[in-house]
PDB file of C-alpha atoms in Angstrom:
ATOM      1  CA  UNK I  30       0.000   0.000   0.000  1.00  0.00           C
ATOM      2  CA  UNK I  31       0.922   3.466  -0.839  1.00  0.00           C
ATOM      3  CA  UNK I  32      -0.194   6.098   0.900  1.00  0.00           C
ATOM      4  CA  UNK I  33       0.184   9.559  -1.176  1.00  0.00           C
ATOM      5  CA  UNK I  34       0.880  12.801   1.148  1.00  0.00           C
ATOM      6  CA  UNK I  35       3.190  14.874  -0.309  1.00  0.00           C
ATOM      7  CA  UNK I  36       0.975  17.526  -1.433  1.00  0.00           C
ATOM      8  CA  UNK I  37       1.508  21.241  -0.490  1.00  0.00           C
ATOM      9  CA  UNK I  38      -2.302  21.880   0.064  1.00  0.00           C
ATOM     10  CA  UNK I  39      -1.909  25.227  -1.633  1.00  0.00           C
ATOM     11  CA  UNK I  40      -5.660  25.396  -2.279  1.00  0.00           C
ATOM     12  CA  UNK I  41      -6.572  24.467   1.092  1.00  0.00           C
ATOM     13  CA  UNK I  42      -5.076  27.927   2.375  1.00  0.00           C
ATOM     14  CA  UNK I  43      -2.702  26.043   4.673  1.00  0.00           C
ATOM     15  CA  UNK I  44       0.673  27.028   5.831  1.00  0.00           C
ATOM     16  CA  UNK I  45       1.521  23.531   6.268  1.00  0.00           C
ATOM     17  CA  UNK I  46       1.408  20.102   3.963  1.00  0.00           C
ATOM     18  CA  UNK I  47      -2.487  19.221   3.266  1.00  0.00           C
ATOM     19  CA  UNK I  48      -1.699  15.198   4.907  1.00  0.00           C
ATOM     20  CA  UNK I  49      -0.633  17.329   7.500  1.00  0.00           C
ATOM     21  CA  UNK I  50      -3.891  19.559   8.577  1.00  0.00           C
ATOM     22  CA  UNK I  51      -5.966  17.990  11.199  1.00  0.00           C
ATOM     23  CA  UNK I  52      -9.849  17.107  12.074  1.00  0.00           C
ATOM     24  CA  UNK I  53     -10.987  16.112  15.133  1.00  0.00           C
ATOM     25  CA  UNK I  54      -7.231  16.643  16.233  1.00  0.00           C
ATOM     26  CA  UNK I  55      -6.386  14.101  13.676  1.00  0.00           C
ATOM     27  CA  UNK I  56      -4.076  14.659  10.709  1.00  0.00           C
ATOM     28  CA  UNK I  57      -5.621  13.204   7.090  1.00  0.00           C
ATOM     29  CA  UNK I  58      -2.165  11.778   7.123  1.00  0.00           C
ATOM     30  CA  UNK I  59      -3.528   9.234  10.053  1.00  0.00           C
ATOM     31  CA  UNK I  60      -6.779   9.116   9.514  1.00  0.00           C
ATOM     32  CA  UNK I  61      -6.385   7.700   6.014  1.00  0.00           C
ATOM     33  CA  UNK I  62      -3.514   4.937   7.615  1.00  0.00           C
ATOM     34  CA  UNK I  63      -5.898   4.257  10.184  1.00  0.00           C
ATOM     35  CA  UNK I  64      -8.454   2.954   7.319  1.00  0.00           C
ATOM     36  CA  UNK I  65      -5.468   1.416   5.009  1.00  0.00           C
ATOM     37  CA  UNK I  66      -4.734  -0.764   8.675  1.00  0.00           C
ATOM     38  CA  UNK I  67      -7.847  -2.381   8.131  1.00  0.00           C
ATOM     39  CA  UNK I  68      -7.097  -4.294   4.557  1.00  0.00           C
ATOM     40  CA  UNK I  69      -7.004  -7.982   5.916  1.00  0.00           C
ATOM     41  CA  UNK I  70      -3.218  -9.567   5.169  1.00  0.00           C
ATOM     42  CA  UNK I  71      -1.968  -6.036   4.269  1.00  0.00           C
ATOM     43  CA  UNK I  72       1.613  -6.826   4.255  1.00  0.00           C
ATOM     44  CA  UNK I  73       2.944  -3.158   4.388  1.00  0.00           C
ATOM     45  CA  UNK I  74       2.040   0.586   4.550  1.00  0.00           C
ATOM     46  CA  UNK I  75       4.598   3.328   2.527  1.00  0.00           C
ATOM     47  CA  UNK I  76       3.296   6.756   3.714  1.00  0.00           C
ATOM     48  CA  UNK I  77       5.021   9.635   1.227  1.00  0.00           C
ATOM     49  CA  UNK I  78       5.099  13.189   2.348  1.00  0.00           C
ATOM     50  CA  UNK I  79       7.100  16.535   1.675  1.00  0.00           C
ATOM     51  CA  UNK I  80      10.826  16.246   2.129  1.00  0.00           C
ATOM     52  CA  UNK I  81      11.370  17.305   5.642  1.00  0.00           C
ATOM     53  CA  UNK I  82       8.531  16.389   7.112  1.00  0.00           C
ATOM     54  CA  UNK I  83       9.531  12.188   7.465  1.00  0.00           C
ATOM     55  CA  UNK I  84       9.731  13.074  11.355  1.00  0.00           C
ATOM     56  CA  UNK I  85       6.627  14.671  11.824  1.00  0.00           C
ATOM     57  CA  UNK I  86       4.861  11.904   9.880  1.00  0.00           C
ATOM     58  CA  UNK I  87       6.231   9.467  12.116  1.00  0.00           C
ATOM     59  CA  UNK I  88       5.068  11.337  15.004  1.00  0.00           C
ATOM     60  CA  UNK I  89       1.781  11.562  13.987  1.00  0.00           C
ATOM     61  CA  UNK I  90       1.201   8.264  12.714  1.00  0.00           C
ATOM     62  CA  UNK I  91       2.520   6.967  16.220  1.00  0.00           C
ATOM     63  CA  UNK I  92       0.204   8.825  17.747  1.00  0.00           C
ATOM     64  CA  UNK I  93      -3.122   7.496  15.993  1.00  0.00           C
ATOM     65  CA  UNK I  94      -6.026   6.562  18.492  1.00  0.00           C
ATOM     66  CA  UNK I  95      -6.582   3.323  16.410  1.00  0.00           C
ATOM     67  CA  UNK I  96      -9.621   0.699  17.344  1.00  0.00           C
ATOM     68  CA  UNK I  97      -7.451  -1.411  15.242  1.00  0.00           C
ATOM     69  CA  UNK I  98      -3.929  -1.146  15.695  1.00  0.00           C
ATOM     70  CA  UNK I  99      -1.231  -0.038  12.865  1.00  0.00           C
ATOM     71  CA  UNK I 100       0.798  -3.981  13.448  1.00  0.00           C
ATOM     72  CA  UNK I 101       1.453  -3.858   9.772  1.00  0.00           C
ATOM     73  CA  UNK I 102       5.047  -2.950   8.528  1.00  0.00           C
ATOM     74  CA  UNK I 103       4.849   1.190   8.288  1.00  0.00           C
ATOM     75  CA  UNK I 104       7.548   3.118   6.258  1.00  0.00           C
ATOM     76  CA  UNK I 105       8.336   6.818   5.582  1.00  0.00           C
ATOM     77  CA  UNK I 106       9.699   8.257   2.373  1.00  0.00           C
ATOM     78  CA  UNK I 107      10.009  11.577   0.891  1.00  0.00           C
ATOM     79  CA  UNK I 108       7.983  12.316  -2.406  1.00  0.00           C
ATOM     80  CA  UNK I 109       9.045  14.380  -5.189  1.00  0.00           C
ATOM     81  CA  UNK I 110       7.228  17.948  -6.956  1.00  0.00           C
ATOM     82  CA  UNK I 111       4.665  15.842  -8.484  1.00  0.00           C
ATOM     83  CA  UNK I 112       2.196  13.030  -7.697  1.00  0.00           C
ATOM     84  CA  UNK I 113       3.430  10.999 -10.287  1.00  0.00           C
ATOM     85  CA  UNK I 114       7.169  11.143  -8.867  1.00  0.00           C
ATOM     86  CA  UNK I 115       5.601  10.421  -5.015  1.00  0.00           C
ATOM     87  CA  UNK I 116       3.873   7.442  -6.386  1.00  0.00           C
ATOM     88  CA  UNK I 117       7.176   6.286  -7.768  1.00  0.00           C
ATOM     89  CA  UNK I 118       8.762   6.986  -4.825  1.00  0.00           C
ATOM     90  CA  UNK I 119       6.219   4.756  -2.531  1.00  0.00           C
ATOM     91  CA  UNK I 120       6.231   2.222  -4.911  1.00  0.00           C
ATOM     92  CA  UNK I 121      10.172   2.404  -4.815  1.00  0.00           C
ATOM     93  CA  UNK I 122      10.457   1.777  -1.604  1.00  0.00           C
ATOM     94  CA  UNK I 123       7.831  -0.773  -1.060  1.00  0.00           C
ATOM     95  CA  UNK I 124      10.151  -2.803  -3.814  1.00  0.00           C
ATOM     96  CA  UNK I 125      13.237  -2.123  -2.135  1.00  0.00           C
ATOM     97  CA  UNK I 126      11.300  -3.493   1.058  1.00  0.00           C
ATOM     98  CA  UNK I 127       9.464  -6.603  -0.091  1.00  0.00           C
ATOM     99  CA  UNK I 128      11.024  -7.374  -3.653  1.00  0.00           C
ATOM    100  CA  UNK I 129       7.529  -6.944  -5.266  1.00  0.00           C
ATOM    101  CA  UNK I 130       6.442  -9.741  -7.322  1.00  0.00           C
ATOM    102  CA  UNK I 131       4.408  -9.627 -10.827  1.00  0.00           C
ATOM    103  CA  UNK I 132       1.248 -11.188  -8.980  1.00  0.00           C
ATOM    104  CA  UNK I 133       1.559  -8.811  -5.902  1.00  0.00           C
ATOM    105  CA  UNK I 134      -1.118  -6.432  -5.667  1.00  0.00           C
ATOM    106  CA  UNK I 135      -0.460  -2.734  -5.094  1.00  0.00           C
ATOM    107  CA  UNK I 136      -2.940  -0.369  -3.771  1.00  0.00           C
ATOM    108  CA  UNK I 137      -2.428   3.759  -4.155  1.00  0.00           C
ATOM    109  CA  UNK I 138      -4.340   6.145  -1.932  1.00  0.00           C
ATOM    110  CA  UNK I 139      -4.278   9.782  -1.667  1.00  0.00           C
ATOM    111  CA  UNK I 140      -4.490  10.653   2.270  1.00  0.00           C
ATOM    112  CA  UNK I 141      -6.428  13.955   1.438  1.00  0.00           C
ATOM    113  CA  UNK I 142      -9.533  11.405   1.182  1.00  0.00           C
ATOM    114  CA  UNK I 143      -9.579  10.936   4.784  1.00  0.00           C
ATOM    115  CA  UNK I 144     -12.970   9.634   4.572  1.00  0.00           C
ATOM    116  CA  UNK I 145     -12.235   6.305   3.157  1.00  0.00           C
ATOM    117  CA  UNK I 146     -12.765   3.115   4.741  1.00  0.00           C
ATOM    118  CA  UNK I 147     -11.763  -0.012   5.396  1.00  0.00           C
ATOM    119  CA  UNK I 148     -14.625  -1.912   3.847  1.00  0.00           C
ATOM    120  CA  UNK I 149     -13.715   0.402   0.411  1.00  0.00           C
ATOM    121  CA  UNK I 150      -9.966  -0.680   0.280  1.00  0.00           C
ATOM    122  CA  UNK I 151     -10.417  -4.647   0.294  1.00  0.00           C
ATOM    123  CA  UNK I 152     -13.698  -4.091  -2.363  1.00  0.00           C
ATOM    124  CA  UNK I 153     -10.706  -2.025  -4.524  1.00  0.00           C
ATOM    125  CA  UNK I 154      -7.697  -5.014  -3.721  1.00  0.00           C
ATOM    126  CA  UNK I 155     -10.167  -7.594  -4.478  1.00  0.00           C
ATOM    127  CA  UNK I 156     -11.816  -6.346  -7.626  1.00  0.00           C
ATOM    128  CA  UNK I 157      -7.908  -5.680  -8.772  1.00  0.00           C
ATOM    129  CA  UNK I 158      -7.098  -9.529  -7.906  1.00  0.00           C
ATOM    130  CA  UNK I 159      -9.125 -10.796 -10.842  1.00  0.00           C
ATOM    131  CA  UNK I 160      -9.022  -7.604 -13.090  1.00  0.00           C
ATOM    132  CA  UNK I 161      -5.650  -6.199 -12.672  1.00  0.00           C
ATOM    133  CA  UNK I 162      -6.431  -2.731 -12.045  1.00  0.00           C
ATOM    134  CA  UNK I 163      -9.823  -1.389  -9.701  1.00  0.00           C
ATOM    135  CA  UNK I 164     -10.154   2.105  -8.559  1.00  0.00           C
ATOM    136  CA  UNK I 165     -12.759   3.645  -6.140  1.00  0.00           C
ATOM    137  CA  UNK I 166     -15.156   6.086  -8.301  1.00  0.00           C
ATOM    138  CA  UNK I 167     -18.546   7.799  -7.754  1.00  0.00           C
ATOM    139  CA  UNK I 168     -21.502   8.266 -10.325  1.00  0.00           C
ATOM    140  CA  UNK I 169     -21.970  12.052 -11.179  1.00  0.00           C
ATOM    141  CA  UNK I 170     -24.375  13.218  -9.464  1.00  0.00           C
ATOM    142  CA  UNK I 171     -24.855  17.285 -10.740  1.00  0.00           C
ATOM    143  CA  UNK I 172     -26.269  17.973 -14.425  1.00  0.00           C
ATOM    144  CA  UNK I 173     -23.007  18.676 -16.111  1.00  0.00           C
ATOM    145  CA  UNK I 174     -23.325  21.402 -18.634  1.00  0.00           C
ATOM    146  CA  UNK I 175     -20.120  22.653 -20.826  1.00  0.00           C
ATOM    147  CA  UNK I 176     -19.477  26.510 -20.190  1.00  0.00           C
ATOM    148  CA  UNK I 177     -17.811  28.925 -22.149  1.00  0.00           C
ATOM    149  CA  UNK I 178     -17.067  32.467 -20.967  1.00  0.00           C
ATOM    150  CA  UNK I 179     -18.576  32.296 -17.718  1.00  0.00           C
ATOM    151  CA  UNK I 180     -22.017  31.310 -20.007  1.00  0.00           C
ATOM    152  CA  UNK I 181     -23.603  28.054 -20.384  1.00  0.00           C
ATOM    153  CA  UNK I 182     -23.317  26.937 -24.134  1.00  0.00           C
ATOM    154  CA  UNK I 183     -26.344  25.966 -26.442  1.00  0.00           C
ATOM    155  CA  UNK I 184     -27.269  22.604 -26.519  1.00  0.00           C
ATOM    156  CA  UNK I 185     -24.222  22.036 -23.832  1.00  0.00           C
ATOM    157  CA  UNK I 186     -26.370  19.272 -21.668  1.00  0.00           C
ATOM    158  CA  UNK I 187     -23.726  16.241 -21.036  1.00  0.00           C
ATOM    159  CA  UNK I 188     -25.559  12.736 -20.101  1.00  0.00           C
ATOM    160  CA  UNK I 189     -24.496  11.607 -17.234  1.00  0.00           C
ATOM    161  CA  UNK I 190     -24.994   7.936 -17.945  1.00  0.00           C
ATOM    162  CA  UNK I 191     -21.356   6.261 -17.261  1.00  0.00           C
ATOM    163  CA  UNK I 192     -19.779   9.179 -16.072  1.00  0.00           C
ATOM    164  CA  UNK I 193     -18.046   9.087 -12.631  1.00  0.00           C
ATOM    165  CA  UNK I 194     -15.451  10.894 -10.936  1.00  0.00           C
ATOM    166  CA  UNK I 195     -12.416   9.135 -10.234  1.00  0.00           C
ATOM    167  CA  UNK I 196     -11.252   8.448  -6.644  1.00  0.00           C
ATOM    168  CA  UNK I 197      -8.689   6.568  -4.709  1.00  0.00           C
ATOM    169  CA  UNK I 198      -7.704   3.360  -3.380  1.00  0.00           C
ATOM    170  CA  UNK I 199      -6.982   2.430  -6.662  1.00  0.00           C
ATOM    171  CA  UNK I 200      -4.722  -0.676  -7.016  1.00  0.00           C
ATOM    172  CA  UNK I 201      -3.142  -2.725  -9.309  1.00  0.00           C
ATOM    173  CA  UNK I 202      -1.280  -5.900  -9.888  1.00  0.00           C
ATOM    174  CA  UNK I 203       2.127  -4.675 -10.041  1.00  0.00           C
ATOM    175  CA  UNK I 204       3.221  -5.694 -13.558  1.00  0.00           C
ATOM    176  CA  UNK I 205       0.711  -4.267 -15.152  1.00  0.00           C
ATOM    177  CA  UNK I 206       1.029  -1.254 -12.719  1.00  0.00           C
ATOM    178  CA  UNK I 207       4.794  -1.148 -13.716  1.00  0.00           C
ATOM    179  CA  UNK I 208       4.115  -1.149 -17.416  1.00  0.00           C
ATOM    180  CA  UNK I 209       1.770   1.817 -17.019  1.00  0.00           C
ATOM    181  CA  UNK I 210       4.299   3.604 -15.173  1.00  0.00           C
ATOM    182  CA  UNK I 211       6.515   3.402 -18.002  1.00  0.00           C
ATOM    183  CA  UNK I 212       4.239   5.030 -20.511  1.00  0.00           C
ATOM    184  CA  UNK I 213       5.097   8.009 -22.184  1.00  0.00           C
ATOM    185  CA  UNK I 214       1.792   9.419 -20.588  1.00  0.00           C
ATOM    186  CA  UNK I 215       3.536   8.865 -17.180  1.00  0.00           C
ATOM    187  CA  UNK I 216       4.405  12.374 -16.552  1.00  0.00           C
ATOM    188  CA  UNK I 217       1.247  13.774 -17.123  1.00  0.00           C
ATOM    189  CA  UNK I 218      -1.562  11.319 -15.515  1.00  0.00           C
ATOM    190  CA  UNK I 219      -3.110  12.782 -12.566  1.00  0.00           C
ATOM    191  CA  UNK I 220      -3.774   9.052 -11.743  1.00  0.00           C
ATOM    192  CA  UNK I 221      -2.632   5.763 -12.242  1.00  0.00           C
ATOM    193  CA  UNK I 222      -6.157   4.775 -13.909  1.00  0.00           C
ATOM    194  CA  UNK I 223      -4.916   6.703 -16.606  1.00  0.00           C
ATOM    195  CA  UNK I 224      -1.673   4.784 -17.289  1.00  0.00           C
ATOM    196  CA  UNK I 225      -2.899   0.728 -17.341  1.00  0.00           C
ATOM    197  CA  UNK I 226      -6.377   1.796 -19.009  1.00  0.00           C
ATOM    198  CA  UNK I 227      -4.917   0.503 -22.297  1.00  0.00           C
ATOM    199  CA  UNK I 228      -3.337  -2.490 -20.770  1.00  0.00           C
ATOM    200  CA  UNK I 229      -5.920  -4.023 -19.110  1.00  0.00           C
ATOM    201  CA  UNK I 230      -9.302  -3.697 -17.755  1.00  0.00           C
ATOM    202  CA  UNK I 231      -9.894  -1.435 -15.369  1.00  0.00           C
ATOM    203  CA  UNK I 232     -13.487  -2.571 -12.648  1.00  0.00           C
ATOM    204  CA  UNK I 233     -15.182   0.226 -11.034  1.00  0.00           C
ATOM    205  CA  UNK I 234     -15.511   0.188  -7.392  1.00  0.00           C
ATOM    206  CA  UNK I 235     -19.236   2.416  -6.427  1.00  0.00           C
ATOM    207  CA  UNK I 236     -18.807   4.308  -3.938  1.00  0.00           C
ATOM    208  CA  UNK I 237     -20.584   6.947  -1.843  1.00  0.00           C
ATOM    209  CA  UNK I 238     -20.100  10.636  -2.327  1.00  0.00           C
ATOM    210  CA  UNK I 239     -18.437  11.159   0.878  1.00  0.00           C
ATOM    211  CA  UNK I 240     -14.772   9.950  -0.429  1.00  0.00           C
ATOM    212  CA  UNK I 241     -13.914  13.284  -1.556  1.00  0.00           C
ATOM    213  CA  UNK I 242     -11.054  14.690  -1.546  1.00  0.00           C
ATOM    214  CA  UNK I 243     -10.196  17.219   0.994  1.00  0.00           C
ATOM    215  CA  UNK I 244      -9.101  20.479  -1.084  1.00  0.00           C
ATOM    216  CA  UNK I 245     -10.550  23.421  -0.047  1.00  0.00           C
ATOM    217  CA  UNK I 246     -10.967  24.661   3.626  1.00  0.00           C
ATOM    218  CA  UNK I 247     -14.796  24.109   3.809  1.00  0.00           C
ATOM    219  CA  UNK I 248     -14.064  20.681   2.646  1.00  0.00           C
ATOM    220  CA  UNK I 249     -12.150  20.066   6.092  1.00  0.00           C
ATOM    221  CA  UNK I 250     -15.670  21.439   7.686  1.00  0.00           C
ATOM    222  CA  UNK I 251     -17.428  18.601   6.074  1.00  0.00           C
ATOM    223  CA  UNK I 252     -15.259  15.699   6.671  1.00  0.00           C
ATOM    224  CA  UNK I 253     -15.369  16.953  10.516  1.00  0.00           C
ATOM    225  CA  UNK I 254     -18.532  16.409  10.064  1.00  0.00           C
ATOM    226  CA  UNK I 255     -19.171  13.089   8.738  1.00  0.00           C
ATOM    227  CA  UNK I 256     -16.585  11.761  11.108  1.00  0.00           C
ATOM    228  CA  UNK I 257     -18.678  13.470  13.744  1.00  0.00           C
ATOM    229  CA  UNK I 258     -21.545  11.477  12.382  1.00  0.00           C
ATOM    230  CA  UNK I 259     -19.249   8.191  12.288  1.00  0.00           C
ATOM    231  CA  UNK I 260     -18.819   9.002  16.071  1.00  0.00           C
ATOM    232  CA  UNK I 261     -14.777   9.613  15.330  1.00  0.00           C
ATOM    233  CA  UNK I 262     -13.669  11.163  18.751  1.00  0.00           C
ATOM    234  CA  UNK I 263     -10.947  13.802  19.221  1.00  0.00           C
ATOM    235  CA  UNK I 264      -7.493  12.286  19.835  1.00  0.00           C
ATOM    236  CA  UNK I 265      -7.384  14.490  22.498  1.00  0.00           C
ATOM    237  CA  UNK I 266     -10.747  13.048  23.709  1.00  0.00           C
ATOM    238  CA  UNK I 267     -11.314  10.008  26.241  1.00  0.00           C
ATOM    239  CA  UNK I 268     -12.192   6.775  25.183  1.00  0.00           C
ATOM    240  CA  UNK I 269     -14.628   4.397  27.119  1.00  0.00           C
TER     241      UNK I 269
END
């Protein structure tokens, strides 16, 4: 499992990495690790963040208030200026750590979707252990019209039949995740979907709208929420 933090949360308005900004006293950073624990036979956990912050990350994934705790194999590596050079990075050092085999099956997950669950990981591993590739993705749920100049087009109605907005866990057995890594579309894929598309199915795993992904600051107001729903307690809060 790779577990994508490296982001500078620009958008989010913080002064600080986005992995690193905290809900319910709990850094997305942790709270997505504390759903990637839950993948039955997991057999280790990369976390990637900004160069300079491998400490920090430590500290705070030490510090999770787990129900289930993190006993899988947990490493630390710096990303590099892009996703696409973090994900290399994880999946580096997950290699260098377990000598990754063809059949081995490699999830990716960007910790800004804090939301996600256990349940939604193994549906992604599983689907990718008789497909090859299975990402997390949600139906459309607006009316999508195509805009130009700030005005809504004629006849600019999309269907929204089959459309759905990418998410994360995706994962991947690892040679056909390798192969797509070594496209010449590498360098500009905002996800690894993208990549193995052409080299082998790809299943969809449903799920609900709350996996976003946490970019801008009301977004953190809504997660808090849902986790407040999920009855997620403070860190700082007692447990009974």
């Amino acid at each position: 499992m790779v577990l994508v933090g490296a982001g500078s949360g620009a958008r989010l308005g913080a002064e600080i990495p986005k992995a690193f900004c905290k809900i319910r006293e709990q850094s997305l950073l942790s709270l997505s690790a504390s759903a990637a624990a839950l993948i039955p036979n997991v057999t280790g956990l990369v976390c990637v963040v900004p160069a300079g912050w491998e400490a920090q990350a430590k500290t705070e994934l030490e510090g999770i208030p787990l129900t289930v705790p993190l006993s899988v194999p947990l490493f630390i590596t710096a990303g590099g200026e892009t996703r696409h050079q973090s994900v290399v990075q994880g999946i580096a050092r997950l290699d260098a750590e377990f000598s990754l085999q063809s059949s081995d099956i490699i999830a990716i997950h960007d910790a800004a979707r804090c939301l996600v669950t256990g349940e939604i990981f193994q549906q992604c591993v599983l689907a990718a252990q008789v497909s090859g590739a299975a990402s997390a993705a949600a139906p459309i749920r607006d009316t999508v019209k195509c805009i130009r100049d700030s005005l809504v087009t004629s006849g600019s109605s999309v269907s929204r039949d089959g459309l759905y907005g990418m998410q994360t866990p995706q994962a991947f057995r690892y040679d056909v995740l390798k192969a797509g890594m070594l496209s010449e579309q590498a360098l500009e894929a905002t996800d690894e979907v993208s990549l193995v598309q052409t080299i082998c199915p790809v299943t969809i795993v449903e799920t609900p709208f709350w996996n976003f992904k946490v970019t801008y600051s009301e977004d953190l107001e809504m997660a808090d929420a849902i986790l407040q729903a999920r009855n997620v307690t403070s860190a700082k809060s007692p447990t009974h």
